[in-house]
Short mmCIF file of C-alpha atoms in Angstrom, two decimals:
data_model
loop_
_atom_site.label_atom_id
_atom_site.label_comp_id
_atom_site.label_asym_id
_atom_site.label_seq_id
_atom_site.Cartn_x
_atom_site.Cartn_y
_atom_site.Cartn_z
CA MET A 247 -17.68 -7.95 -40.30
CA GLY A 248 -15.54 -5.19 -38.84
CA ASP A 249 -12.85 -5.78 -36.22
CA GLY A 250 -14.39 -6.46 -32.83
CA ALA A 251 -17.94 -6.62 -34.24
CA ARG A 252 -20.32 -8.91 -32.38
CA VAL A 253 -23.43 -10.62 -33.68
CA GLY A 254 -26.02 -11.83 -31.18
CA ALA A 255 -27.28 -15.41 -31.06
CA ASN A 256 -29.75 -16.20 -33.87
CA ALA A 257 -29.25 -12.70 -35.35
CA VAL A 258 -29.42 -12.35 -39.14
CA ALA A 259 -26.94 -9.76 -40.40
CA LEU A 260 -28.11 -8.60 -43.83
CA LYS A 261 -25.57 -5.75 -44.07
CA SER A 262 -21.95 -5.40 -43.05
CA VAL A 263 -21.40 -4.79 -39.35
CA PRO A 264 -19.03 -1.89 -38.54
CA ALA A 265 -16.00 -2.40 -36.29
CA GLY A 266 -16.78 -2.51 -32.58
CA VAL A 267 -20.56 -2.67 -32.99
CA THR A 268 -22.90 -5.31 -31.56
CA VAL A 269 -25.95 -6.30 -33.59
CA VAL A 270 -28.94 -8.43 -32.55
CA GLY A 271 -32.29 -9.46 -33.95
CA ILE A 272 -33.83 -10.38 -37.29
CA PRO A 273 -32.79 -8.40 -39.19
CA ALA A 274 -29.73 -7.51 -37.13
CA GLU A 275 -29.77 -3.96 -35.73
CA PRO A 276 -26.94 -2.22 -33.84
CA VAL A 277 -27.52 -2.05 -30.10
CA LEU A 278 -24.20 -1.42 -28.42
CA PRO A 279 -21.42 0.59 -30.05
CA ARG A 280 -18.17 0.35 -28.13
CA GLN A 281 -14.61 1.50 -28.30
CA PHE A 282 -12.46 -1.25 -29.76
CA ASP A 283 -8.76 -1.21 -28.92
CA GLY A 284 -7.85 -4.17 -31.13
CA SER A 285 -7.74 -6.82 -28.40
CA PRO A 286 -10.86 -8.89 -27.77
CA GLU A 287 -12.34 -8.64 -24.29
CA PHE A 288 -13.70 -11.85 -22.79
CA HIS A 289 -16.86 -11.87 -20.71
CA ALA A 290 -18.12 -15.23 -19.53
CA TYR A 291 -21.65 -15.62 -20.86
CA GLY A 292 -21.50 -12.01 -22.06
CA THR A 293 -21.51 -10.71 -18.49
CA PRO A 294 -18.72 -8.61 -17.01
CA THR A 295 -17.40 -10.19 -13.82
CA THR A 296 -15.56 -7.26 -12.26
CA ASP A 297 -16.94 -5.63 -9.12
CA LEU A 298 -19.36 -8.44 -8.35
CA ASP A 299 -21.42 -7.72 -5.25
CA HIS A 300 -22.54 -11.30 -4.72
CA PRO A 301 -22.59 -12.74 -1.18
CA ALA A 302 -20.71 -15.89 -2.25
CA VAL A 303 -17.85 -13.80 -3.66
CA LYS A 304 -17.58 -11.94 -0.35
CA ILE A 305 -17.63 -15.20 1.64
CA VAL A 306 -14.88 -16.78 -0.46
CA ALA A 307 -12.75 -13.63 -0.18
CA ALA A 308 -13.18 -13.66 3.62
CA LEU A 309 -12.24 -17.35 3.79
CA ASN A 310 -9.13 -16.74 1.68
CA ALA A 311 -8.11 -13.91 4.01
CA GLU A 312 -8.64 -16.12 7.06
CA ILE A 313 -6.57 -18.92 5.52
CA ALA A 314 -3.73 -16.48 4.82
CA ALA A 315 -3.86 -15.22 8.42
CA LEU A 316 -3.83 -18.78 9.81
CA ARG A 317 -0.86 -19.73 7.62
CA THR A 318 1.04 -16.70 8.92
CA ARG A 319 0.19 -17.66 12.50
CA ILE A 320 1.30 -21.28 11.96
CA GLU A 321 4.62 -20.10 10.51
CA ALA A 322 5.16 -17.81 13.51
CA LEU A 323 4.39 -20.64 15.94
CA GLU A 324 6.72 -23.02 14.13
CA ASP A 325 9.50 -20.40 14.14
CA SER A 326 9.09 -19.83 17.90
CA ARG A 327 9.56 -23.49 18.78
CA GLU A 328 12.87 -24.36 20.42
CA GLY A 329 15.17 -26.41 18.26
CA PRO A 330 14.50 -28.10 14.98
CA PRO A 331 11.24 -30.02 14.55
CA GLY A 332 11.28 -33.54 15.99
CA GLU A 333 13.85 -32.77 18.72
CA GLN A 334 11.41 -31.45 21.32
CA GLU A 335 10.88 -33.42 24.50
CA SER A 336 8.21 -36.01 23.96
CA GLU A 337 5.68 -37.06 26.55
CA PRO A 338 6.56 -40.31 28.40
CA ASP A 339 4.93 -43.50 27.21
CA CYS A 340 2.36 -44.26 29.93
CA SER A 341 1.05 -47.50 28.52
CA SER A 342 2.72 -49.53 31.30
CA PRO A 343 1.28 -49.75 34.86
CA SER A 344 4.54 -48.47 36.38
CA CYS A 345 3.98 -45.03 34.83
CA SER A 346 2.53 -42.61 37.37
#
């Protein structure tokens, strides 16, 4: 097996497989020559995951952006408060009947 060669599931390689070539079938036949730079490239389940155009990916990205915006807004609101936290005037305790 050459560097970066790939053999498909259940394939039977009867000959040597050149570097950077993918073989599949019985007997194994080359199907996908590729440039091999020496470092293996990982694809989950053999599927590239870059530039996915799936609605769920877009939704999660939008939610992450909204969370980041809300965190920025919370920080700005906390910075604009007068005095350190916990020292603001609190509302009077109106649990007694004399409170009006």
